[in-house]
Tab-separated table of C-alpha atoms in Angstrom:
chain	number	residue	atom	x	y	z
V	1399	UNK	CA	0.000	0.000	0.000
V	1400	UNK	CA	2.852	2.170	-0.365
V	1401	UNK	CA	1.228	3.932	-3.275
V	1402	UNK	CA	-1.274	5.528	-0.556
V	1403	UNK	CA	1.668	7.875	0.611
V	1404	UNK	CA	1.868	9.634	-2.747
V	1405	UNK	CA	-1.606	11.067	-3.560
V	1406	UNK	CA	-2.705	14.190	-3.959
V	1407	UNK	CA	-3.743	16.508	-1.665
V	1408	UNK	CA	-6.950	16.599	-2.997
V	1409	UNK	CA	-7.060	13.098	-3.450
V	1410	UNK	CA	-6.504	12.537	0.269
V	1411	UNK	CA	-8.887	14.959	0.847
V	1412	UNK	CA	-11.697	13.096	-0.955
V	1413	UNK	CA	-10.672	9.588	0.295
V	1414	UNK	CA	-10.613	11.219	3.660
V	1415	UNK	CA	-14.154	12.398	3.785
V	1416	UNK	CA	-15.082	8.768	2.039
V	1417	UNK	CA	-13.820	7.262	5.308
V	1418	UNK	CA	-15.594	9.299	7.509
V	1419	UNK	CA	-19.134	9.001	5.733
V	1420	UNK	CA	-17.894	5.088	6.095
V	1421	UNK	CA	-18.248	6.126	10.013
V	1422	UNK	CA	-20.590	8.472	10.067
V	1423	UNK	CA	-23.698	6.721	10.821
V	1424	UNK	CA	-22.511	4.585	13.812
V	1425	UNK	CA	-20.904	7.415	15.464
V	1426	UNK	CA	-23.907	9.294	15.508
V	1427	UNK	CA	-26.025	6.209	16.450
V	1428	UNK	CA	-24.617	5.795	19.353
V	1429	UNK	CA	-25.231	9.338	20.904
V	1430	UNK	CA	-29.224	9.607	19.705
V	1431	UNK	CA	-29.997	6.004	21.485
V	1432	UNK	CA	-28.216	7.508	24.750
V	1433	UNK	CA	-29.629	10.684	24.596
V	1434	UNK	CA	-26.214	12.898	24.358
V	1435	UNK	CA	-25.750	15.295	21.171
V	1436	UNK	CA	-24.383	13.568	18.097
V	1437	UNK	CA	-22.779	16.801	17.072
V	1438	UNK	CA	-20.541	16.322	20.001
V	1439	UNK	CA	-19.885	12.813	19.260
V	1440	UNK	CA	-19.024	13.805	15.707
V	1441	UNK	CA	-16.992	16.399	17.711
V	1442	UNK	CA	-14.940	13.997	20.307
V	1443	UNK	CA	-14.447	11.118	17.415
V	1444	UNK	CA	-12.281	14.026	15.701
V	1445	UNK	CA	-10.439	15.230	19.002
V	1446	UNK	CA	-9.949	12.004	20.085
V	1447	UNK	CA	-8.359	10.673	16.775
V	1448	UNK	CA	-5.921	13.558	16.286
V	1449	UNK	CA	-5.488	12.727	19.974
V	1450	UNK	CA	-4.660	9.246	19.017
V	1451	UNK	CA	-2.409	10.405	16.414
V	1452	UNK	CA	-0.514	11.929	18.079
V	1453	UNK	CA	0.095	9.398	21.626
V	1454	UNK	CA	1.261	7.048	18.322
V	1455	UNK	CA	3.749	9.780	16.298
V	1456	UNK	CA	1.340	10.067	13.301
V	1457	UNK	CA	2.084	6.095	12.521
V	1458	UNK	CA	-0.900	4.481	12.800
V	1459	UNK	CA	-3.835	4.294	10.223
V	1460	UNK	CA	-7.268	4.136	12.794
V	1461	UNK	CA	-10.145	6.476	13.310
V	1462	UNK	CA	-11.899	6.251	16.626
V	1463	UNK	CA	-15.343	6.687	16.794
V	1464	UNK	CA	-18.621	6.144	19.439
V	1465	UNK	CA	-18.310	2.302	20.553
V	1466	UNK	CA	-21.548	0.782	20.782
V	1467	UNK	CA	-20.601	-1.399	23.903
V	1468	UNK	CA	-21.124	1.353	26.116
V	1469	UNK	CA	-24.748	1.836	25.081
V	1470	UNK	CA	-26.405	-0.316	27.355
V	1471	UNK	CA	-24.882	0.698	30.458
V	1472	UNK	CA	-24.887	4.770	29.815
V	1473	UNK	CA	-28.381	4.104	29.895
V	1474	UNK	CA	-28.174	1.724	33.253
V	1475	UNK	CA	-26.035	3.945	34.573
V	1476	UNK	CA	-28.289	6.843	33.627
V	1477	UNK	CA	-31.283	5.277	35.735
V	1478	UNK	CA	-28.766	4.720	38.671
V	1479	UNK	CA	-26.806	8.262	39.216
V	1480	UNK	CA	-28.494	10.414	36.682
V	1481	UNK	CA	-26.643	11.671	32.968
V	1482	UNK	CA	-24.385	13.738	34.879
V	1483	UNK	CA	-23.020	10.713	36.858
V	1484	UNK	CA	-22.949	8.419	33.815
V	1485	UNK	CA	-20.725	10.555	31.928
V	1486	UNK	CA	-18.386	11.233	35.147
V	1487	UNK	CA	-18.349	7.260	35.422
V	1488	UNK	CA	-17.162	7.088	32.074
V	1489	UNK	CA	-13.936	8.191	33.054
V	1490	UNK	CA	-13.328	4.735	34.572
V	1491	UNK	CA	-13.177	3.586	30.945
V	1492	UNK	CA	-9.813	5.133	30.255
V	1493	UNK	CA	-8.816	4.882	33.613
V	1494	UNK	CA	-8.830	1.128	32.284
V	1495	UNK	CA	-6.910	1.622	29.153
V	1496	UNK	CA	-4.203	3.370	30.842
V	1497	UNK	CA	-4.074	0.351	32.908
V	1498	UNK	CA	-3.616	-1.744	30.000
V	1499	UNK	CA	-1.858	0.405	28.381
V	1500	UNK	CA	0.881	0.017	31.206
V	1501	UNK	CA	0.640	-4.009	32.081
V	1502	UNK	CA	1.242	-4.358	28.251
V	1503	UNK	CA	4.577	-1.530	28.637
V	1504	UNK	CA	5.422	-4.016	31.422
V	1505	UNK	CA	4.574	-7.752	30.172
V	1506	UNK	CA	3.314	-7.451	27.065
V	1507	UNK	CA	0.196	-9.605	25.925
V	1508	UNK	CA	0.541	-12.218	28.676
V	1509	UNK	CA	-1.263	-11.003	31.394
V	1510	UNK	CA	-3.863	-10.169	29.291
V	1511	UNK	CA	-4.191	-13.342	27.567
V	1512	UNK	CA	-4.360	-14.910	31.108
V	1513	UNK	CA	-7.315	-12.749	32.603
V	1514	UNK	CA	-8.852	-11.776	28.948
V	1515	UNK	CA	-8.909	-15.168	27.370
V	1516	UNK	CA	-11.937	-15.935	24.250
V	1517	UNK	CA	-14.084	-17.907	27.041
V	1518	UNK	CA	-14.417	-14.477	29.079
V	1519	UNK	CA	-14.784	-12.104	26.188
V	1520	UNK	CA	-17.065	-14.192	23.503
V	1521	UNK	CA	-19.702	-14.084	26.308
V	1522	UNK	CA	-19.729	-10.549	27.433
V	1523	UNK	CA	-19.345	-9.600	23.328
V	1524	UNK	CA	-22.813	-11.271	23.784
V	1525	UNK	CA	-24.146	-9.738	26.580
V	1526	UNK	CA	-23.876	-6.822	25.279
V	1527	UNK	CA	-26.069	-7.141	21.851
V	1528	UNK	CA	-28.177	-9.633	24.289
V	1529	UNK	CA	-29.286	-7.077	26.816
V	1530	UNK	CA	-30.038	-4.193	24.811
V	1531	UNK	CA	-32.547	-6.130	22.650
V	1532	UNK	CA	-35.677	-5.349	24.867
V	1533	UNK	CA	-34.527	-1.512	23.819
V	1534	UNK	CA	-35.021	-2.328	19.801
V	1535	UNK	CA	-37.839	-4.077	20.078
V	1536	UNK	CA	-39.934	-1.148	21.997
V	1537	UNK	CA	-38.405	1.593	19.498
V	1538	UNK	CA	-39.310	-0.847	16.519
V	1539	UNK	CA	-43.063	-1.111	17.921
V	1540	UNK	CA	-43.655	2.825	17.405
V	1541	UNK	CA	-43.829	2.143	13.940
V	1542	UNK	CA	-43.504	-1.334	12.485
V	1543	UNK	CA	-43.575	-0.419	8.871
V	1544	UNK	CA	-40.717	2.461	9.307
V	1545	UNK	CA	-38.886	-0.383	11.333
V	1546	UNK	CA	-39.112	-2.701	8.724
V	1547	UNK	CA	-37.856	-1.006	6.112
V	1548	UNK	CA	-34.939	0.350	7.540
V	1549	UNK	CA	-34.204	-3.247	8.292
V	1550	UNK	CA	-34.580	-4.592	5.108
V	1551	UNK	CA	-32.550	-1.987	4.047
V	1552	UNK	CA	-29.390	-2.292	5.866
V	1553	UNK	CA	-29.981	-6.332	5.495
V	1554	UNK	CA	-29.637	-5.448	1.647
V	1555	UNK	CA	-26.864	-3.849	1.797
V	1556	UNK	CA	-24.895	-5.944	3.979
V	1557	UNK	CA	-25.686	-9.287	1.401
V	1558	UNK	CA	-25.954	-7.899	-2.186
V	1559	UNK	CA	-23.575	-4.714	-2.138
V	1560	UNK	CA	-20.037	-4.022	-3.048
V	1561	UNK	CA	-17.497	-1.860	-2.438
V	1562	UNK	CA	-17.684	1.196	-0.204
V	1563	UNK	CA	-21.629	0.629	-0.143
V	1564	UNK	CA	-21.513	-2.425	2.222
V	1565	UNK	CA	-19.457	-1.234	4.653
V	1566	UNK	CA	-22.614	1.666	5.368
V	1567	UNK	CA	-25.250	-0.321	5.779
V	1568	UNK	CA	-26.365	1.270	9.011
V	1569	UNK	CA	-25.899	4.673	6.991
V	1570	UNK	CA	-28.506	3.580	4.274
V	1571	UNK	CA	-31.109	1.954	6.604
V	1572	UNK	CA	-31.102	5.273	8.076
V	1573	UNK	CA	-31.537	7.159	4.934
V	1574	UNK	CA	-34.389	5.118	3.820
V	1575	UNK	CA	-36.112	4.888	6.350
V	1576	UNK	CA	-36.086	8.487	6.880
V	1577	UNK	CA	-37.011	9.553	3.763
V	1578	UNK	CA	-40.029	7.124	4.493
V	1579	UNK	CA	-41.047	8.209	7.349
V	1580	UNK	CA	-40.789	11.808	5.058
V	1581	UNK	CA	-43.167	10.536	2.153
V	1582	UNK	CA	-45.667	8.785	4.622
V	1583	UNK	CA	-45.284	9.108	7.718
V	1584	UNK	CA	-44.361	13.395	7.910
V	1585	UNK	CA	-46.063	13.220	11.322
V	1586	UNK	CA	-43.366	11.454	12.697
V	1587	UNK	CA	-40.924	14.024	11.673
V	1588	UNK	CA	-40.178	16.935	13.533
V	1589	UNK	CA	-38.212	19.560	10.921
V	1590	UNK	CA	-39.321	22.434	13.240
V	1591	UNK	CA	-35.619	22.534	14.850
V	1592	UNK	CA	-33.714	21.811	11.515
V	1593	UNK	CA	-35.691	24.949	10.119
V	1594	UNK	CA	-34.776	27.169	13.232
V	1595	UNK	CA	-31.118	25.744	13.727
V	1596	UNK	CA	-28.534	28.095	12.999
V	1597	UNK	CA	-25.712	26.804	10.673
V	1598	UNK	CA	-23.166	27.435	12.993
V	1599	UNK	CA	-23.298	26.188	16.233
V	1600	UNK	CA	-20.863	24.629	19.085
V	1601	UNK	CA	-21.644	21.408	19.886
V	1602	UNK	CA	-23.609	21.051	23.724
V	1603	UNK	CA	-20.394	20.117	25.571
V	1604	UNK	CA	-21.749	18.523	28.797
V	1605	UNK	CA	-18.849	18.984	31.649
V	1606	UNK	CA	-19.841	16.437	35.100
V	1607	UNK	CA	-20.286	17.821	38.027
V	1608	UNK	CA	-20.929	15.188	40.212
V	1609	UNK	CA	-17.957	13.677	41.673
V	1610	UNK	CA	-19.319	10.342	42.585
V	1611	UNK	CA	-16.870	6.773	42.473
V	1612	UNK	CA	-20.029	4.678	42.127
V	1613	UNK	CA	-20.427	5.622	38.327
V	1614	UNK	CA	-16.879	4.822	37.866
V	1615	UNK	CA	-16.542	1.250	39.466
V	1616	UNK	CA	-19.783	0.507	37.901
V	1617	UNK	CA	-18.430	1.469	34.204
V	1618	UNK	CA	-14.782	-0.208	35.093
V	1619	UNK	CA	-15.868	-3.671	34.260
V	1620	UNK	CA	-17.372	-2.686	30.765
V	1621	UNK	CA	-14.502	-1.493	29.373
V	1622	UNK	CA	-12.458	-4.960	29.090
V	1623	UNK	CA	-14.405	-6.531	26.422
V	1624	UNK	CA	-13.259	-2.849	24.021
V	1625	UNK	CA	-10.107	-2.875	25.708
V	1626	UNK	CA	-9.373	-6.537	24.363
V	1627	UNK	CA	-11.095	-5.670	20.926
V	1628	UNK	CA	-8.637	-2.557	20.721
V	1629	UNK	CA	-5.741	-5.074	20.444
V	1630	UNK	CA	-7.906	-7.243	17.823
V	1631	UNK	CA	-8.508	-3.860	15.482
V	1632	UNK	CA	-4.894	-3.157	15.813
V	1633	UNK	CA	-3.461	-6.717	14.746
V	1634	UNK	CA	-6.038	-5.939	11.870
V	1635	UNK	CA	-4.800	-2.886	10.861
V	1636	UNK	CA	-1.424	-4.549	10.841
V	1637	UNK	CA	-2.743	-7.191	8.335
V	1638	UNK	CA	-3.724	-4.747	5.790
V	1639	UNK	CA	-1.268	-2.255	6.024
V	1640	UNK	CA	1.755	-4.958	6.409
V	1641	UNK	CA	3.301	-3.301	9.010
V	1642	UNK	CA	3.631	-3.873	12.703
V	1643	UNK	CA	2.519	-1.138	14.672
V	1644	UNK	CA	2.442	-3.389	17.491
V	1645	UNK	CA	6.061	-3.014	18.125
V	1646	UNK	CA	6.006	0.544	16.903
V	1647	UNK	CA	4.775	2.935	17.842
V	1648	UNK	CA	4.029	-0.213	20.145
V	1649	UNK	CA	0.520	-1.678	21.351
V	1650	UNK	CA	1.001	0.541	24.888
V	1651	UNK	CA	0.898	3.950	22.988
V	1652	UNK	CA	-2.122	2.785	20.970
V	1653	UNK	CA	-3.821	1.613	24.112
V	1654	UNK	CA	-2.921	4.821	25.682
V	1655	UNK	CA	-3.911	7.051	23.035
V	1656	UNK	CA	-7.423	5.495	22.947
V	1657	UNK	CA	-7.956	5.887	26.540
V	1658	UNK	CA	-6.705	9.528	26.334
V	1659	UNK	CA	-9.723	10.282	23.732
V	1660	UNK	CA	-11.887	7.908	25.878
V	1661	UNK	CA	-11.331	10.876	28.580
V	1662	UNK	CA	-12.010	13.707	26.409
V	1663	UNK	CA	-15.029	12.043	25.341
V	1664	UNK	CA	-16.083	11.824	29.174
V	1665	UNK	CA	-15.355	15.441	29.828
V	1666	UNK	CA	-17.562	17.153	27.365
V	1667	UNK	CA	-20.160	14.752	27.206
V	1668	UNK	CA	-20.209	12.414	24.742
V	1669	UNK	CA	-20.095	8.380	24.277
V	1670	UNK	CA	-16.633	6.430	25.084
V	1671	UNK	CA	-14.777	6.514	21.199
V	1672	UNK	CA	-12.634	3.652	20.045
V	1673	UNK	CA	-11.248	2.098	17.355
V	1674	UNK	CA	-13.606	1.515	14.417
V	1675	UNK	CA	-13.872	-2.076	11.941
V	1676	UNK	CA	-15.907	-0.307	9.550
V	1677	UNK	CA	-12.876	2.165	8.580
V	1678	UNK	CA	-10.330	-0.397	8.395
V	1679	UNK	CA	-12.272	-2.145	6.124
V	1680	UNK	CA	-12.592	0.890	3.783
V	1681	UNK	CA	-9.294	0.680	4.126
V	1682	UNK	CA	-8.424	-2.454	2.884
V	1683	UNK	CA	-11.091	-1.500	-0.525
V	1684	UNK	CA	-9.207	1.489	-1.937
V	1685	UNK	CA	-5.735	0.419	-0.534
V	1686	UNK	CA	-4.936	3.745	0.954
V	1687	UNK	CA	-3.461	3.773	4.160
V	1688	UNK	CA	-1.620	6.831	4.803
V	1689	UNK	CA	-2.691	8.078	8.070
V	1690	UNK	CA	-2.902	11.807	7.351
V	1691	UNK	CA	-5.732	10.942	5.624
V	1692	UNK	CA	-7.603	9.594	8.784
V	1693	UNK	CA	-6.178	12.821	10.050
V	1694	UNK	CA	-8.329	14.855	7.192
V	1695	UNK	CA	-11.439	12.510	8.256
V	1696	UNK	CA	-10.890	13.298	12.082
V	1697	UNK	CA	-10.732	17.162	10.826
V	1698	UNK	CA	-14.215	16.868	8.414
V	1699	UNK	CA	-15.872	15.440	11.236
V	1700	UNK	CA	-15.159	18.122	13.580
V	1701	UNK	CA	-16.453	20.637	11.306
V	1702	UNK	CA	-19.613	19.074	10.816
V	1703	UNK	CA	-20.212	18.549	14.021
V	1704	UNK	CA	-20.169	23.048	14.205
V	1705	UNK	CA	-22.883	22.726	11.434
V	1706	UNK	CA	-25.922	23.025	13.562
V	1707	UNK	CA	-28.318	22.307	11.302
V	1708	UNK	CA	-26.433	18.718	10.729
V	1709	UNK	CA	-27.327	18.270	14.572
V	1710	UNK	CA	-30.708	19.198	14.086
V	1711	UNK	CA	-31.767	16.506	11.199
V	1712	UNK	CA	-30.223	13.876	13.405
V	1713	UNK	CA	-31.825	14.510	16.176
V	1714	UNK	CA	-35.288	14.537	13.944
V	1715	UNK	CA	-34.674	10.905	12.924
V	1716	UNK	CA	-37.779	8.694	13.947
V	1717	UNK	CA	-37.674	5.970	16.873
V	1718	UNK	CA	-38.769	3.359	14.401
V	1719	UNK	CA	-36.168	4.066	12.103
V	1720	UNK	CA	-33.414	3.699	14.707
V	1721	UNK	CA	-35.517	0.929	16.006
V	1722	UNK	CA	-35.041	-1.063	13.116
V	1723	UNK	CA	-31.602	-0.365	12.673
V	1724	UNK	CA	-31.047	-1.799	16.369
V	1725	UNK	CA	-32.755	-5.026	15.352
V	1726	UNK	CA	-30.037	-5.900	13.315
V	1727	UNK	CA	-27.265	-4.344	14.838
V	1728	UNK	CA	-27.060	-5.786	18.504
V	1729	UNK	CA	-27.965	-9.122	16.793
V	1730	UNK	CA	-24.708	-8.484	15.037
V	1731	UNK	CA	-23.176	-7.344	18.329
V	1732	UNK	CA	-24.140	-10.606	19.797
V	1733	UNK	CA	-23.287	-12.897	16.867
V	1734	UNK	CA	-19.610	-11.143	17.208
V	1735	UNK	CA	-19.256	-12.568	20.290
V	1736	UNK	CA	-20.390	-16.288	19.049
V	1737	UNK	CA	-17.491	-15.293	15.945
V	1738	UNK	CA	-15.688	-14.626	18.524
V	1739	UNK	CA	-15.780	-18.256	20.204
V	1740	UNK	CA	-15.507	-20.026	17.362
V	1741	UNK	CA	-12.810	-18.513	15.913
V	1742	UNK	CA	-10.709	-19.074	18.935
V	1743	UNK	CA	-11.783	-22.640	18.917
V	1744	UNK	CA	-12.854	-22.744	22.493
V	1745	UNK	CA	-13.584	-25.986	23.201
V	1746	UNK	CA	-17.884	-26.147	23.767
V	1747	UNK	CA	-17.354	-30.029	24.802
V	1748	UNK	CA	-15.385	-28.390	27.696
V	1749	UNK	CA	-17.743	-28.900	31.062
V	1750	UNK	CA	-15.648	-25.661	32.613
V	1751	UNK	CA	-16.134	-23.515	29.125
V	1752	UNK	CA	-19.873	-24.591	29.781
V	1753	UNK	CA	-20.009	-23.467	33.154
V	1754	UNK	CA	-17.960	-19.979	32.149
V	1755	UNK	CA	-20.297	-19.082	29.161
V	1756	UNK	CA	-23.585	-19.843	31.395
V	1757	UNK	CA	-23.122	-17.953	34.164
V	1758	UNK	CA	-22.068	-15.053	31.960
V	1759	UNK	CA	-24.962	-14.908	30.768
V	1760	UNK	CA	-27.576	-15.981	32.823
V	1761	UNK	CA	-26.105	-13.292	35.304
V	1762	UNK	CA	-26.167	-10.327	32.433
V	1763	UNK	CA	-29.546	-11.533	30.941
V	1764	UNK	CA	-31.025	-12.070	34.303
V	1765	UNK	CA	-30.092	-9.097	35.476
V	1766	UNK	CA	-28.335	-9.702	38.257
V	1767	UNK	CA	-27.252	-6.946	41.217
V	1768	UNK	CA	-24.602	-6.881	43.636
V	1769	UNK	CA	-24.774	-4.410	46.510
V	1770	UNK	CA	-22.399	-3.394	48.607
V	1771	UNK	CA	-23.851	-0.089	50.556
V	1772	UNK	CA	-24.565	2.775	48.422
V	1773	UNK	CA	-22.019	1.008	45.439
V	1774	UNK	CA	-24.156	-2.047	43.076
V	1775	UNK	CA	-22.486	-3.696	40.468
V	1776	UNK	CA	-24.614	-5.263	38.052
V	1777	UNK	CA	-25.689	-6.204	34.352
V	1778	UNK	CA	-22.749	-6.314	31.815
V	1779	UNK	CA	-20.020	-5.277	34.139
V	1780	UNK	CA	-21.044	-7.900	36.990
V	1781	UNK	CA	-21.058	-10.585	34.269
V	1782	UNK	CA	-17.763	-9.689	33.245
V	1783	UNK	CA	-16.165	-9.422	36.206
V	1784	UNK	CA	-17.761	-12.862	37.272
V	1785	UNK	CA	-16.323	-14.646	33.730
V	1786	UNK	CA	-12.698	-13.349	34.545
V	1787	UNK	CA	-13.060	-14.657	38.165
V	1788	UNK	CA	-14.395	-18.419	36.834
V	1789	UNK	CA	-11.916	-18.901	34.386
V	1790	UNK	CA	-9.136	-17.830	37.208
V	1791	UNK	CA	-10.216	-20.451	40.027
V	1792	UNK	CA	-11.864	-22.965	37.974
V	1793	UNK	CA	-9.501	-25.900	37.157
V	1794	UNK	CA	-8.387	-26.715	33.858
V	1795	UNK	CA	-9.198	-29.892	32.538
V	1796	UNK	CA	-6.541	-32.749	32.675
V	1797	UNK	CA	-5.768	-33.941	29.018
V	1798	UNK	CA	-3.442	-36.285	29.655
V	1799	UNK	CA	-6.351	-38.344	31.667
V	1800	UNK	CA	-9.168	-37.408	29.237
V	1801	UNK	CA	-6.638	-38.843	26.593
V	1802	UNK	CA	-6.276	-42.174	28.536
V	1803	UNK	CA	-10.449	-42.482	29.182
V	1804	UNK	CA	-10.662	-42.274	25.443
V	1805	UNK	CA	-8.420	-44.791	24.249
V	1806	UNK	CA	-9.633	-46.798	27.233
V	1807	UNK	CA	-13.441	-46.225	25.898
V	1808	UNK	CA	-12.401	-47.282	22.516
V	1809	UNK	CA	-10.953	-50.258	23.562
């Protein structure tokens, strides 16, 4: 891909604002089913790349933008110590990735491997499609037709289409559904604030106030399953590009620079941003990985995010739309985390793996609480924790003696 380094300006330019379109719909996603600005996401997924660029010397080729593993518990933690609180919690998030960042600086991999292993992540990749399902199905309900066709939609475009096209497919669902909802259901479209928007407005930075350590222990646990995918997207990126930006800049400044932006998202208000599958992908389509021009896309999104009228449309999007959208998303979310096992070859005939994956879940499902005073840890971040403490303590299984009982069997 070494032809990527000598386009044009203008051609960087374009392919720049190509890979944040490929973006675009997620990262704004993420903030309307929350209820935080998308402008500001747009906003903090530009920040925090250019922050991210520059923790890693201007080496690597990633945009960060709004991770949908934090939706679920913004909104738990929303219900438990108010928006305010949930967005101070999220600074636990990064607090995490600097962790990482430093056992990695200091061991490398190993440690992770050890507490981070498939059997603890595959399941809480699960949980977290799993337990935000209810959430679909009730926006879905407030208009089945909309719902459906944005559905069918971004189910079209993830089968049939090439190119550039499939990697969008949340991006088109939207679209047509909206323009739908325009043609027959106008009702269900409020363009009263895109007509009295300005067209240049600062995004609604939301700063916390509350200084509270219960949002933050309850958001800690959450943040493995990204952390782990972080180091995924990066040996990715290091597949397509053929380099190995593990070793440099090295995986610590990547983690590092991640959690940094993961902070600045926290401060002003907006979802937890990390790296994104979508733009690799693009990536790996028009072969251009010079990362100025994620730089360029970081840059286009902030200035659309100081388009108020941008923030205004968004914001006018129907429930049904994003309703249907969700359908097939955290069903996607959750399948990930089935990928996830199976690609790993985890062994399901396993009695312990058994034990590991069912308790994850029936926990996170069942929606399980721990209290300890004022502090309760529960949902996706009690599940976690409690798959990293089973596959700890629970013995592995003996081969050599599950060897002998089969050749004794066949005998």
């Amino acid at each position: 891909m070494n032809q990527s380094n000598d386009l044009s300006p203008i051609r960087k330019g374009i392919v720049g604002v190509q890979y944040l379109f490929v973006a675009f719909g997620a990262t704004v996603l993420v903030p309307l089913l929350v209820g935080l600005d998308p402008s500001t996401a747009l906003f903090s997924a530009g920040i925090g790349t250019l922050l991210f660029h520059l923790v890693t010397k201007g080496k690597v080729p990633i945009f960060l933008g709004s991770s949908f593993a934090f939706i679920a518990p913004i909104v738990k933690a929303t219900e438990l110590y108010g928006l305010e609180g949930a967005l101070f919690g999220l600074i636990g998030v990064s607090a995490v990735y600097f962790v990482m960042a430093a056992l990695v600086r200091w061991q490398g991999t190993k440690l992770l491997n050890r507490l981070f292993p498939p059997i603890v992540i595959g399941p809480v990749i699960m949980l977290i499609g799993l337990s935000l399902s209810p959430s679909a199905v009730n926006m879905a309900s407030t208009n089945w037709w909309l719902a459906a066709a944005s559905l069918a939609t971004a189910i079209i475009v993830t089968l049939y289409t090439r190119g550039l096209i499939k990697l969008i497919p949340i991006f088109c669902g939207i679209v047509v559904g909206y323009v739908l909802a325009l043609i027959f259901f106008p009702s269900e479209v409020d363009l009263t604030k895109v007509a009295g928007a300005d067209w240049f407005a600062l995004p609604k930075l939301i700063f916390p106030s509350k200084i509270s350590w219960e949002p933050i222990l309850f958001m800690i646990p959450v943040a493995i399953a990204p952390v782990i995918e972080h180091i995924g997207d990066v040996y990715v990126v290091n597949s397509v590009t053929g380099k190995n930006f593990v070793k440099d800049p090295g995986l610590h400044r990547t983690m590092l620079g991640d959690g940094l932006a993961c902070l600045v998202a926290s401060v002003i208000g907006a979802p937890p941003v990390t790296t994104y599958s979508e733009v690799t992908g693009a990536m790996s389509l028009t072969k251009v990985s010079n990362p100025s021009v994620f730089r360029i896309a970081a840059i286009t999104g902030i200035v659309f995010s100081l388009v108020g009228k941008v923030s205004a449309l968004l914001s006018s999007i129907p429930q049904a739309v994003l309703g249907g959208i969700m359908l097939l998303l955290f069903g996607t979310i959750a399948g990930a985390g089935i990928s996830n096992l199976l690609n790993s070859k985890v062994d399901f005939g396993s009695s312990r793996n058994i034990v590991i994956i069912s308790v994850t879940l029936t926990t996170g499902i069942g929606g399980a609480i721990m209290q300890f005073g004022n502090f309760s840890l529960a949902g996706i971040g009690l599940s976690a924790v409690i798959a990293v403490v089973l596959n700890l303590i629970l013995p592995e299984p003996e081969k050599s003696n599950e060897t002998t009982e089969t050749k004794t069997n066949k005998e």
